[in-house]
CSV table of N, CA, C and O in Angstrom, one decimal:
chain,number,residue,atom,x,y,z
S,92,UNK,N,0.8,-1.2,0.0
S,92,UNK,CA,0.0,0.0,0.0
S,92,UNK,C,0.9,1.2,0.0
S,92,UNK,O,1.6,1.6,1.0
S,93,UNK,N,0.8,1.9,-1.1
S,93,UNK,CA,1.4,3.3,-1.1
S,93,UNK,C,1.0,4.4,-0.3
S,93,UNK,O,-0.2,4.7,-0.3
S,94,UNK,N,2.0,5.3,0.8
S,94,UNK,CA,1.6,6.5,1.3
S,94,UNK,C,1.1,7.6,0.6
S,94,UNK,O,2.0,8.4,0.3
S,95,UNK,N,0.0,8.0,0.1
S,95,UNK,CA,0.2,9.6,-0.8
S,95,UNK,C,1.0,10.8,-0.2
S,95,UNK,O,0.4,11.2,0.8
S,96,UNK,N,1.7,11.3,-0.4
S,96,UNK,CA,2.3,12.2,0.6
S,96,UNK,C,1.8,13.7,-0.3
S,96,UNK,O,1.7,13.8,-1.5
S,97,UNK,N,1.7,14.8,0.8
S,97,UNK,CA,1.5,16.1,0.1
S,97,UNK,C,2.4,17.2,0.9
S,97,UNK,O,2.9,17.0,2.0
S,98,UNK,N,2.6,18.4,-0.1
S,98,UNK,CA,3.6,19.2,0.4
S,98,UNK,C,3.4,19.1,1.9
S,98,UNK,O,4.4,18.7,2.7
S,99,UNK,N,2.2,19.4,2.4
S,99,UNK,CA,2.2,19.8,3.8
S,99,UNK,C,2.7,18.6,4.8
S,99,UNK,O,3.1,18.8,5.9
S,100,UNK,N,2.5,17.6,4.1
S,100,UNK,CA,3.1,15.7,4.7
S,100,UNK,C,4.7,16.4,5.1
S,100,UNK,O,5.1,16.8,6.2
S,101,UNK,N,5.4,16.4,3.7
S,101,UNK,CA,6.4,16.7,4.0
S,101,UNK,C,7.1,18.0,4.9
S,101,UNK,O,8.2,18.0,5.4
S,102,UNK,N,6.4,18.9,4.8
S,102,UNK,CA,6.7,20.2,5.8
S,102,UNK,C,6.5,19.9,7.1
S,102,UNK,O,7.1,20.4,8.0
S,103,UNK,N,5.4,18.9,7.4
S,103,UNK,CA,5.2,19.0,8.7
S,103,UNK,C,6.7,17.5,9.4
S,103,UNK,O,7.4,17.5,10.4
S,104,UNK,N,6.5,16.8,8.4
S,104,UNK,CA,7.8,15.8,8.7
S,104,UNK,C,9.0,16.8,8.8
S,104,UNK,O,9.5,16.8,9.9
S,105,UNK,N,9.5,17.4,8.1
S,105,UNK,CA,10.6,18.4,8.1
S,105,UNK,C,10.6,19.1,9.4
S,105,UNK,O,11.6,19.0,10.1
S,106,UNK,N,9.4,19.9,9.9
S,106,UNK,CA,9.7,20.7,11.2
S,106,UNK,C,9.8,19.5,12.5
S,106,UNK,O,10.4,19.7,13.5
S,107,UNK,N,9.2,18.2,12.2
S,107,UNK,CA,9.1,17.8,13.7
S,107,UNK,C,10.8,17.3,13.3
S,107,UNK,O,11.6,17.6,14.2
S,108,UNK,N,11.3,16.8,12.3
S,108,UNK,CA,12.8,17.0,12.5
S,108,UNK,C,13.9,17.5,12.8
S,108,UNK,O,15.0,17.1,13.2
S,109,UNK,N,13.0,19.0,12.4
S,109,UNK,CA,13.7,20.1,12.7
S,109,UNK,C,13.8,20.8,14.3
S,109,UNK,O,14.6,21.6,14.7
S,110,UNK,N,12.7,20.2,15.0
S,110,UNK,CA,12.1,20.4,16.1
S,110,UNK,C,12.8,19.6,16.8
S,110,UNK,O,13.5,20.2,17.7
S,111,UNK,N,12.9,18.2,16.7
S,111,UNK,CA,13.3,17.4,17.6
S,111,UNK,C,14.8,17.7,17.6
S,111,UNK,O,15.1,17.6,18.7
S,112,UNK,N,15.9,18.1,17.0
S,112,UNK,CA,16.9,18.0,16.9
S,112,UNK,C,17.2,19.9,17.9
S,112,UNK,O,18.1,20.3,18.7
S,113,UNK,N,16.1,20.4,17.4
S,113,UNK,CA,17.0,21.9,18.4
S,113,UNK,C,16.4,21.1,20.0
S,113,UNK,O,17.2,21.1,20.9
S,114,UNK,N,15.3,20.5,20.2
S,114,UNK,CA,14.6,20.4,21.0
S,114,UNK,C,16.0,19.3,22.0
S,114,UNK,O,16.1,19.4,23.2
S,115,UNK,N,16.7,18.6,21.3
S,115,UNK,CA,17.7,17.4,21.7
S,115,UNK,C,18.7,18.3,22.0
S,115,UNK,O,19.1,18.1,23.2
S,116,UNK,N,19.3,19.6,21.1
S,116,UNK,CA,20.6,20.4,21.3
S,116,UNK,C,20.6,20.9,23.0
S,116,UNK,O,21.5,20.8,23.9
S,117,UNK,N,19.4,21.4,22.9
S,117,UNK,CA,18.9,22.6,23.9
S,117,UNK,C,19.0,21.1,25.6
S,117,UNK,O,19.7,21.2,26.6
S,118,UNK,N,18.5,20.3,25.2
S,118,UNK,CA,18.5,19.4,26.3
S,118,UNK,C,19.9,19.0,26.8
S,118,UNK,O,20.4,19.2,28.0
S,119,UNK,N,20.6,18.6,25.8
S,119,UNK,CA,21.9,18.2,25.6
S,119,UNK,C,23.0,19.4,26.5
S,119,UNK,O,23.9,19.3,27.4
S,120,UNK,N,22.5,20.4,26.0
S,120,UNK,CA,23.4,21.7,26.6
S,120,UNK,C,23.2,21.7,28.1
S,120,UNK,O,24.2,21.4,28.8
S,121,UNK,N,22.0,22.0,28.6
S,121,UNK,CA,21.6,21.9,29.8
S,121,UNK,C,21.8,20.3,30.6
S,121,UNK,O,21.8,20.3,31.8
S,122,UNK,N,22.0,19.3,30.0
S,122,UNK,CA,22.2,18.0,30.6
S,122,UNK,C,24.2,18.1,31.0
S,122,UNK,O,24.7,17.8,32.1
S,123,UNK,N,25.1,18.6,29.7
S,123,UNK,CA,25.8,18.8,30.2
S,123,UNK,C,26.4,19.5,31.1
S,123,UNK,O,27.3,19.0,31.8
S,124,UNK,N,26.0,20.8,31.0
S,124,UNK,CA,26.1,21.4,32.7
S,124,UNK,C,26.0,21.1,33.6
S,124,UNK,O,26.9,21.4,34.4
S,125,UNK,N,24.7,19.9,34.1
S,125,UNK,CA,24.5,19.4,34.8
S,125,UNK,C,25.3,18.3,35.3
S,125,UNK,O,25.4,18.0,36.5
S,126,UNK,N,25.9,17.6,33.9
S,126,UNK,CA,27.3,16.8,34.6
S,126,UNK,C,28.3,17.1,35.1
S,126,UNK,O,28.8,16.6,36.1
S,127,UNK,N,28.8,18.5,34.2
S,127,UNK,CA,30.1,19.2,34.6
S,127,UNK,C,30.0,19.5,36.1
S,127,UNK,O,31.0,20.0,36.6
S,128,UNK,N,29.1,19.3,37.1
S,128,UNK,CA,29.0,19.6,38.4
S,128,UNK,C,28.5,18.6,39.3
S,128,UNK,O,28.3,18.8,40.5
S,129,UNK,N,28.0,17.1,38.4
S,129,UNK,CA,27.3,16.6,39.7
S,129,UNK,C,28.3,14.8,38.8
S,129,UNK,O,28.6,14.5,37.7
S,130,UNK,N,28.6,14.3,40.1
S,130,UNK,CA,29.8,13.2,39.4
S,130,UNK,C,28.6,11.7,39.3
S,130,UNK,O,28.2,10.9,40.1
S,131,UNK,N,28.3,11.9,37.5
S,131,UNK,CA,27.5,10.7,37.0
S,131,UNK,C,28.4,9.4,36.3
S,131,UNK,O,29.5,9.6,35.7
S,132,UNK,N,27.8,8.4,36.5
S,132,UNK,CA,28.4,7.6,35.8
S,132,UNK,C,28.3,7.6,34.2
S,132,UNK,O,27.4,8.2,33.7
S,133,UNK,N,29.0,7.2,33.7
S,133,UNK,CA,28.9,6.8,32.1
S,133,UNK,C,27.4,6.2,31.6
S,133,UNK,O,26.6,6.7,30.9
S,134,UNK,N,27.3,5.1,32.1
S,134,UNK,CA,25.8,4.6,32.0
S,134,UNK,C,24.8,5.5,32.4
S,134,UNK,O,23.9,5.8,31.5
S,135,UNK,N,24.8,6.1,33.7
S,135,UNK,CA,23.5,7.1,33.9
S,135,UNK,C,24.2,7.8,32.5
S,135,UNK,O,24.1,7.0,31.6
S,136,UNK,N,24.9,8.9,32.0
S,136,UNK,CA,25.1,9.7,31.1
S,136,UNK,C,24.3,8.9,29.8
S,136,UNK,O,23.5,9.6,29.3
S,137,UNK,N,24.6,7.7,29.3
S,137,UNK,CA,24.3,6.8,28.4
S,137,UNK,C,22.6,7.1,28.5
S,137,UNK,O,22.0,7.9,27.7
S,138,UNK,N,22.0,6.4,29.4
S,138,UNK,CA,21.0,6.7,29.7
S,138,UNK,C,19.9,7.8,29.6
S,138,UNK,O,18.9,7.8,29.0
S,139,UNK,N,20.4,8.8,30.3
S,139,UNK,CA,20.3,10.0,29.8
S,139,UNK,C,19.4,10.5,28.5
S,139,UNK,O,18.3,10.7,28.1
S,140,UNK,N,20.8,10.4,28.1
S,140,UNK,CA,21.1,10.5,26.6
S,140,UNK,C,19.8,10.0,25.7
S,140,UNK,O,19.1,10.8,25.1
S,141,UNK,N,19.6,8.6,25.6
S,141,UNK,CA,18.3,8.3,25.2
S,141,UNK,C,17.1,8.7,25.2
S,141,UNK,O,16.2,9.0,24.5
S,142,UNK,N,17.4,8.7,26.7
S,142,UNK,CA,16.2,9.0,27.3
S,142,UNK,C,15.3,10.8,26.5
S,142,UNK,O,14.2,11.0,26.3
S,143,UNK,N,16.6,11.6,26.5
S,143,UNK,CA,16.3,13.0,25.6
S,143,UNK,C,16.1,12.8,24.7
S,143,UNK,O,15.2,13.5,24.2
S,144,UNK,N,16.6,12.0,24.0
S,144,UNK,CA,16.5,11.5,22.2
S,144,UNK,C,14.8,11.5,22.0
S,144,UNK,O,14.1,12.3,21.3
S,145,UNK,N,14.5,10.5,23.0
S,145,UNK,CA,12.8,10.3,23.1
S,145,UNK,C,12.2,11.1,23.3
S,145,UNK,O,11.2,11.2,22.5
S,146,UNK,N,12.3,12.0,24.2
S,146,UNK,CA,12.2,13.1,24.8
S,146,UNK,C,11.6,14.0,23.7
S,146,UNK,O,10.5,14.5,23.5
S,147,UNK,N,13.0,14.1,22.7
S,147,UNK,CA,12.8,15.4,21.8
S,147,UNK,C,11.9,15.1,20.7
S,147,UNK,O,11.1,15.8,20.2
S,148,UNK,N,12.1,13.6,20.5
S,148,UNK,CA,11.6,13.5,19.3
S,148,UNK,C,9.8,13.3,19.3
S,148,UNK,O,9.2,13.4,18.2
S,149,UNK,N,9.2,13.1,21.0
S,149,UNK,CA,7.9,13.0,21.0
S,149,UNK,C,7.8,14.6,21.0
S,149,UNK,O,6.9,15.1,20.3
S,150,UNK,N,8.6,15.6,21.7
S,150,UNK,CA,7.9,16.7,21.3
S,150,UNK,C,8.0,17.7,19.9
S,150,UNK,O,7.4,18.7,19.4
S,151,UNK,N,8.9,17.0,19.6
S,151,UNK,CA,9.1,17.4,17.9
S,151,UNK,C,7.6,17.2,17.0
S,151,UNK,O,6.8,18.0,16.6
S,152,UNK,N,7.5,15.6,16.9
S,152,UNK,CA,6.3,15.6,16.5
S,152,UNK,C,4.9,15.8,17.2
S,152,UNK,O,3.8,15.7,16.7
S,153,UNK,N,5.2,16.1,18.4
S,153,UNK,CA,4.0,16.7,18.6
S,153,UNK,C,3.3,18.2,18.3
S,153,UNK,O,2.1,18.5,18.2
S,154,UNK,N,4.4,18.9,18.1
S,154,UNK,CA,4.6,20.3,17.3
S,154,UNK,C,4.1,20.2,15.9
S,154,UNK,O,3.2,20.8,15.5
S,155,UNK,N,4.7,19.5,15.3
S,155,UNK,CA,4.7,19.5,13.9
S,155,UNK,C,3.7,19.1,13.0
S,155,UNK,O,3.4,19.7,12.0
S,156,UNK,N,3.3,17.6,13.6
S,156,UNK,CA,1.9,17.2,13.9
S,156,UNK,C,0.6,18.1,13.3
S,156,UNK,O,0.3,18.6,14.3
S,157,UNK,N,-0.1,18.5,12.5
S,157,UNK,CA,-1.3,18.8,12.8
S,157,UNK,C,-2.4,18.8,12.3
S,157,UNK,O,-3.5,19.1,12.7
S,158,UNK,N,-1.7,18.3,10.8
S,158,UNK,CA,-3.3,17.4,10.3
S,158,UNK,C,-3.7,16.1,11.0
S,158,UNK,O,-4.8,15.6,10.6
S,159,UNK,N,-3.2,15.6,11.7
S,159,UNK,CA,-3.8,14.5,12.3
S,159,UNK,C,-4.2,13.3,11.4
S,159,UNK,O,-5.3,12.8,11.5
S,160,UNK,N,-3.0,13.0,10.4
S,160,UNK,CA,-3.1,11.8,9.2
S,160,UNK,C,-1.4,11.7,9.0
S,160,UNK,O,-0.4,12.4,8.8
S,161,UNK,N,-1.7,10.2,9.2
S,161,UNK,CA,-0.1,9.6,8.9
S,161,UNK,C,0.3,9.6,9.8
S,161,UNK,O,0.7,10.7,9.9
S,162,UNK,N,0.5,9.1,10.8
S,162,UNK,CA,1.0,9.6,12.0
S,162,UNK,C,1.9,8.6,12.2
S,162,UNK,O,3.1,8.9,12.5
S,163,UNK,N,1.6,7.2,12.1
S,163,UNK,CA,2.4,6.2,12.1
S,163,UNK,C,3.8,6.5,11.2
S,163,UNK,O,4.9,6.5,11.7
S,164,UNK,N,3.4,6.7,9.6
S,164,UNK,CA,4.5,6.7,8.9
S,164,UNK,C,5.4,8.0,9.1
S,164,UNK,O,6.6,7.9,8.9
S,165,UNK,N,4.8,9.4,9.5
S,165,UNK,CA,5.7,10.3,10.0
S,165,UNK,C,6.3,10.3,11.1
S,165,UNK,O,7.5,10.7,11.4
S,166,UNK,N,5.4,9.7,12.0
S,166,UNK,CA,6.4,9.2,13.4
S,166,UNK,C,8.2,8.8,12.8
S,166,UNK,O,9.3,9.2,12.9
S,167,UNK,N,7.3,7.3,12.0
S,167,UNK,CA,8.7,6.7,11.4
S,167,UNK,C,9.9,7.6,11.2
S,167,UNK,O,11.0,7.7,11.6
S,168,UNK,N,9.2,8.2,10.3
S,168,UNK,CA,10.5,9.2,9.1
S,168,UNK,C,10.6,10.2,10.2
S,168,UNK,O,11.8,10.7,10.0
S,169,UNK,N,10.3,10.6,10.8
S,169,UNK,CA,10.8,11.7,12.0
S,169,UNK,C,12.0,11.0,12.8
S,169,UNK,O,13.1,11.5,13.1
S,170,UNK,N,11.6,10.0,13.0
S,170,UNK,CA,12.4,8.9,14.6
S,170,UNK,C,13.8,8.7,13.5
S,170,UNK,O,14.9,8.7,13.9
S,171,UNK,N,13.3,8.3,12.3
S,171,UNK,CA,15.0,7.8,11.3
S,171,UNK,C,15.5,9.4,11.1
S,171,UNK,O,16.5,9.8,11.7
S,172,UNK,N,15.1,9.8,10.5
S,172,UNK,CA,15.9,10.7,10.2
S,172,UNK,C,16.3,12.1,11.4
S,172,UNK,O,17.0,13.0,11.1
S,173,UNK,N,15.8,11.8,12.5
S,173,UNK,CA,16.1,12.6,13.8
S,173,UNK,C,17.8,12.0,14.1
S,173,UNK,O,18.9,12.6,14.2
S,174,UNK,N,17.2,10.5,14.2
S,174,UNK,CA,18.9,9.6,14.7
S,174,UNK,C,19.8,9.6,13.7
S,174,UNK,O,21.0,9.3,13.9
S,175,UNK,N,19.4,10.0,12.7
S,175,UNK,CA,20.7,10.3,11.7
S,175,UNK,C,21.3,11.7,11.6
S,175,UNK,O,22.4,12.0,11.4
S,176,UNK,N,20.2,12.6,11.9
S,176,UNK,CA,20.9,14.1,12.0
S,176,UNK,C,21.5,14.6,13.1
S,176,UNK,O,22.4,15.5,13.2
S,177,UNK,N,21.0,13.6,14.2
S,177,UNK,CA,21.5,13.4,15.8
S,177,UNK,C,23.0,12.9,15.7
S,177,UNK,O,23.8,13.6,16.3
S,178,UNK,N,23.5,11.8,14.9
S,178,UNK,CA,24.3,10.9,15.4
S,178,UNK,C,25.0,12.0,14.3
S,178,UNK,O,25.6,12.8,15.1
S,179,UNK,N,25.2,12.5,13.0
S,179,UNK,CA,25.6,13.7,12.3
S,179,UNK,C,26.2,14.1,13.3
S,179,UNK,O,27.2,13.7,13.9
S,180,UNK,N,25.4,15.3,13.4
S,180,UNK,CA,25.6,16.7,14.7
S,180,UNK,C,26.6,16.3,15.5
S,180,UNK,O,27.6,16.9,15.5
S,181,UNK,N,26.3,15.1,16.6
S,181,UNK,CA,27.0,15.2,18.0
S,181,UNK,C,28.6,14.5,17.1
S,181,UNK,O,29.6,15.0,17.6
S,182,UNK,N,28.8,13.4,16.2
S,182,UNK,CA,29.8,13.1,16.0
S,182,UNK,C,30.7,14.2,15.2
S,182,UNK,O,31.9,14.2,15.4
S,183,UNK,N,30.1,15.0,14.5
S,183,UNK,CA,30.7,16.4,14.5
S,183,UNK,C,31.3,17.4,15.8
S,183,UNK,O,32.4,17.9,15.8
S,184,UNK,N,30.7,17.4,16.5
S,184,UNK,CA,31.0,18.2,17.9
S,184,UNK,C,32.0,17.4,19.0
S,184,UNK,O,32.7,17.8,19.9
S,185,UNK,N,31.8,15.8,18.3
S,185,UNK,CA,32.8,15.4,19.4
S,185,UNK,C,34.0,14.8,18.2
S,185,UNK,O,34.8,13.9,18.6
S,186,UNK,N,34.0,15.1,17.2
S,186,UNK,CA,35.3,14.7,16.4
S,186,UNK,C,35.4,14.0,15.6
S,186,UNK,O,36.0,14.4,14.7
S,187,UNK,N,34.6,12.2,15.5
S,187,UNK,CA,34.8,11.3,15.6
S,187,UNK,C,33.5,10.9,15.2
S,187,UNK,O,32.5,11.6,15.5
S,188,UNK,N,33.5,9.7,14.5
S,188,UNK,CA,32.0,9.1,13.6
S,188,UNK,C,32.5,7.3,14.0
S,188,UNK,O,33.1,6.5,13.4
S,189,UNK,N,32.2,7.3,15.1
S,189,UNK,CA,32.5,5.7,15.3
S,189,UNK,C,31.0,5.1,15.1
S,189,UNK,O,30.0,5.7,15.7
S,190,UNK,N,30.8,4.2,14.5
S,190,UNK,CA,29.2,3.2,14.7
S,190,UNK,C,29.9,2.1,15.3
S,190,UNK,O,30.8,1.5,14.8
S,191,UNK,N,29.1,1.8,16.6
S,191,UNK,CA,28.9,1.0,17.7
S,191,UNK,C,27.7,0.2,17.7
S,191,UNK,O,26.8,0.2,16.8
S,192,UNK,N,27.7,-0.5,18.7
S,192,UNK,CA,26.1,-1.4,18.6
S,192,UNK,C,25.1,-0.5,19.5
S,192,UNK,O,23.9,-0.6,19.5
S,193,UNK,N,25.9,0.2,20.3
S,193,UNK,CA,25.2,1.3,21.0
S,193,UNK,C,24.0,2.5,19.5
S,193,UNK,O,22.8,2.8,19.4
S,194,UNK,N,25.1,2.6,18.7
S,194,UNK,CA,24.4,3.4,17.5
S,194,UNK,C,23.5,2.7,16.9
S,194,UNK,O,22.7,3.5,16.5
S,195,UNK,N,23.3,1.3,16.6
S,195,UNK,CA,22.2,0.6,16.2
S,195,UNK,C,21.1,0.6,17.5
S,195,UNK,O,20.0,1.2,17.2
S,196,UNK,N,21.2,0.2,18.7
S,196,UNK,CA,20.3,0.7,19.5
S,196,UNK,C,19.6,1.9,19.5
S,196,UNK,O,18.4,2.0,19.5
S,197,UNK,N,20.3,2.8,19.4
S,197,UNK,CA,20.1,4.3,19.1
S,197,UNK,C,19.2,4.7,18.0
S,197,UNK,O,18.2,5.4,17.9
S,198,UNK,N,19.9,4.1,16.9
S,198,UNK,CA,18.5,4.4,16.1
S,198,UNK,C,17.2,3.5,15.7
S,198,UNK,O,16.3,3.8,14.9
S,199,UNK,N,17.3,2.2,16.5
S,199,UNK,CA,16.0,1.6,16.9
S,199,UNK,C,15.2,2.1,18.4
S,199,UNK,O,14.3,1.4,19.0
S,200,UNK,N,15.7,3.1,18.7
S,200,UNK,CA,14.6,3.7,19.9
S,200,UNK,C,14.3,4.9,19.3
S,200,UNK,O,13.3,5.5,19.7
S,201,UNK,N,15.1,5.5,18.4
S,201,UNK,CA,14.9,6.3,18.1
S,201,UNK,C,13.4,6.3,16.9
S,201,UNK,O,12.6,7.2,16.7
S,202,UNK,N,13.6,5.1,16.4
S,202,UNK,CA,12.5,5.0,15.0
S,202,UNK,C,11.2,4.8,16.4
S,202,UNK,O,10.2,5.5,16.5
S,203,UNK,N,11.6,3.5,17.4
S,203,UNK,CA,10.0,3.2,17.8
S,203,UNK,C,9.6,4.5,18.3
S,203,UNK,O,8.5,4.8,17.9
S,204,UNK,N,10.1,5.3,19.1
S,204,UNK,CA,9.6,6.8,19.7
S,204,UNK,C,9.1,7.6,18.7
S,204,UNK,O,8.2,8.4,18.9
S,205,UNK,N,9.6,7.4,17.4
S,205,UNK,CA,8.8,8.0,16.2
S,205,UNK,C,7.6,7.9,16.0
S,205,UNK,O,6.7,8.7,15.9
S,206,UNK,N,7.5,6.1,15.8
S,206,UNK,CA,6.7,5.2,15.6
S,206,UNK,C,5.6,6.1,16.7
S,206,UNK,O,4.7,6.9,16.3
S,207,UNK,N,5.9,5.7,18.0
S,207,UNK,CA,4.5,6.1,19.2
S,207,UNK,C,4.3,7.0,19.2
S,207,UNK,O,3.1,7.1,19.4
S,208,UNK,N,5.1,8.3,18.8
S,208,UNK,CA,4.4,9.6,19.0
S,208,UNK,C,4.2,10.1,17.8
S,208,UNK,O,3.9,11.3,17.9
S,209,UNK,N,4.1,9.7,16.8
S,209,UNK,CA,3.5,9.8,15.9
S,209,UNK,C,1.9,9.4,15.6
S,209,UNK,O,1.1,10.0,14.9
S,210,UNK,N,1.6,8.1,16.3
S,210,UNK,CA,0.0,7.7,16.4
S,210,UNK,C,0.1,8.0,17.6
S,210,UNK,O,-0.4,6.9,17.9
S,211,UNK,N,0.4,8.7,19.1
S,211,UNK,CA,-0.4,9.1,20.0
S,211,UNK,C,-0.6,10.6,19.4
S,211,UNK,O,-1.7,11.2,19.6
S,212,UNK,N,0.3,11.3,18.6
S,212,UNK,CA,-0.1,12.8,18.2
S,212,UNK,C,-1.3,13.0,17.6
S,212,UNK,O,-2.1,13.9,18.0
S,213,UNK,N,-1.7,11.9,16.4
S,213,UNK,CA,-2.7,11.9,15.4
S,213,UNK,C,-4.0,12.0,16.2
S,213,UNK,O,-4.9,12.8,16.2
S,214,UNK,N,-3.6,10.7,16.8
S,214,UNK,CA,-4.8,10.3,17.9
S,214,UNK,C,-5.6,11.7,18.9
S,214,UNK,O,-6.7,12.0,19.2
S,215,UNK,N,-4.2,12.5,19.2
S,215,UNK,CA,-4.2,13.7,19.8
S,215,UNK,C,-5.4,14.7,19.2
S,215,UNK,O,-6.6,15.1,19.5
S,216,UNK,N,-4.7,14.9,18.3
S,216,UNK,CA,-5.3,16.0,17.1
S,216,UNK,C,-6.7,15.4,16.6
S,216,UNK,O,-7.5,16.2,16.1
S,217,UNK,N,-6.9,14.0,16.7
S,217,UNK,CA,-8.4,13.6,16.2
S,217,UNK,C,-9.6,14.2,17.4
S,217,UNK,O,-10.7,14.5,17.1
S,218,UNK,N,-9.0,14.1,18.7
S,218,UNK,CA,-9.7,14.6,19.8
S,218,UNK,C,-9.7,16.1,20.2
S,218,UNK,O,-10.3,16.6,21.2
S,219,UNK,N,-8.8,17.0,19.2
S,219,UNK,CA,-9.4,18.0,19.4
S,219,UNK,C,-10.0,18.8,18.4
S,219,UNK,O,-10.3,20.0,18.5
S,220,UNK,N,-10.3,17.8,17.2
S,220,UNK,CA,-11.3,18.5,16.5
S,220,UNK,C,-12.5,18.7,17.0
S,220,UNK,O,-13.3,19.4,16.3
């Protein structure tokens, strides 16, 4: 079954991308401060880290979101291409483009978090018409 996609499909997938990723920076900044002064483990830091990924990316598309159709498949394309502009960015800022199995994890939480908040947003927007 083919998706029909229309400009606005694609603009609104574009901003929650574009959303989730300032939404991830801005967390990211403020999470490191918070390390630079409080002594976390590597795993809590790891941890973290995910945990924001999800974070950004349900409120990305929850923003962006607002016909309230597709939600499943923009979730998707939000969640992949969030963890690829993510894993981009930060391996730019830290030097180095290593893929780990940590990075395959990474961008399978990253697609299911797509996946969910993309049908809880829809679902969203159907209840407040």
């Amino acid at each position: 079954m083919a998706v029909k996609m229309t400009k606005r499909d694609f603009l609104e997938m574009f901003l929650g991308i574009l959303f989730s990723v300032i939404i991830s920076l801005l967390a990211v900044i403020v999470f490191a401060i918070i390390v630079k002064y409080a002594n976390l483990s590597t795993k809590a830091v790891e941890i973290v880290n995910i945990f924001l990924k999800i974070f950004s990316i349900f409120f990305g598309t929850l923003i962006a979101i607002k016909s309230g159709k597709k939600g499943l498949f923009k979730g998707c394309v939000i969640g992949l291409f969030f963890s690829l502009a993510s894993y981009l960015i930060f391996s730019l800022i830290n030097g180095s483009f290593v893929l780990n199995p940590l990075t395959a994890f990474d961008i399978l939480a990253c697609l299911a978090a797509g996946l969910l908040s993309g049908v809880f947003t829809v679902n969203v927007r159907k209840g407040e018409n």
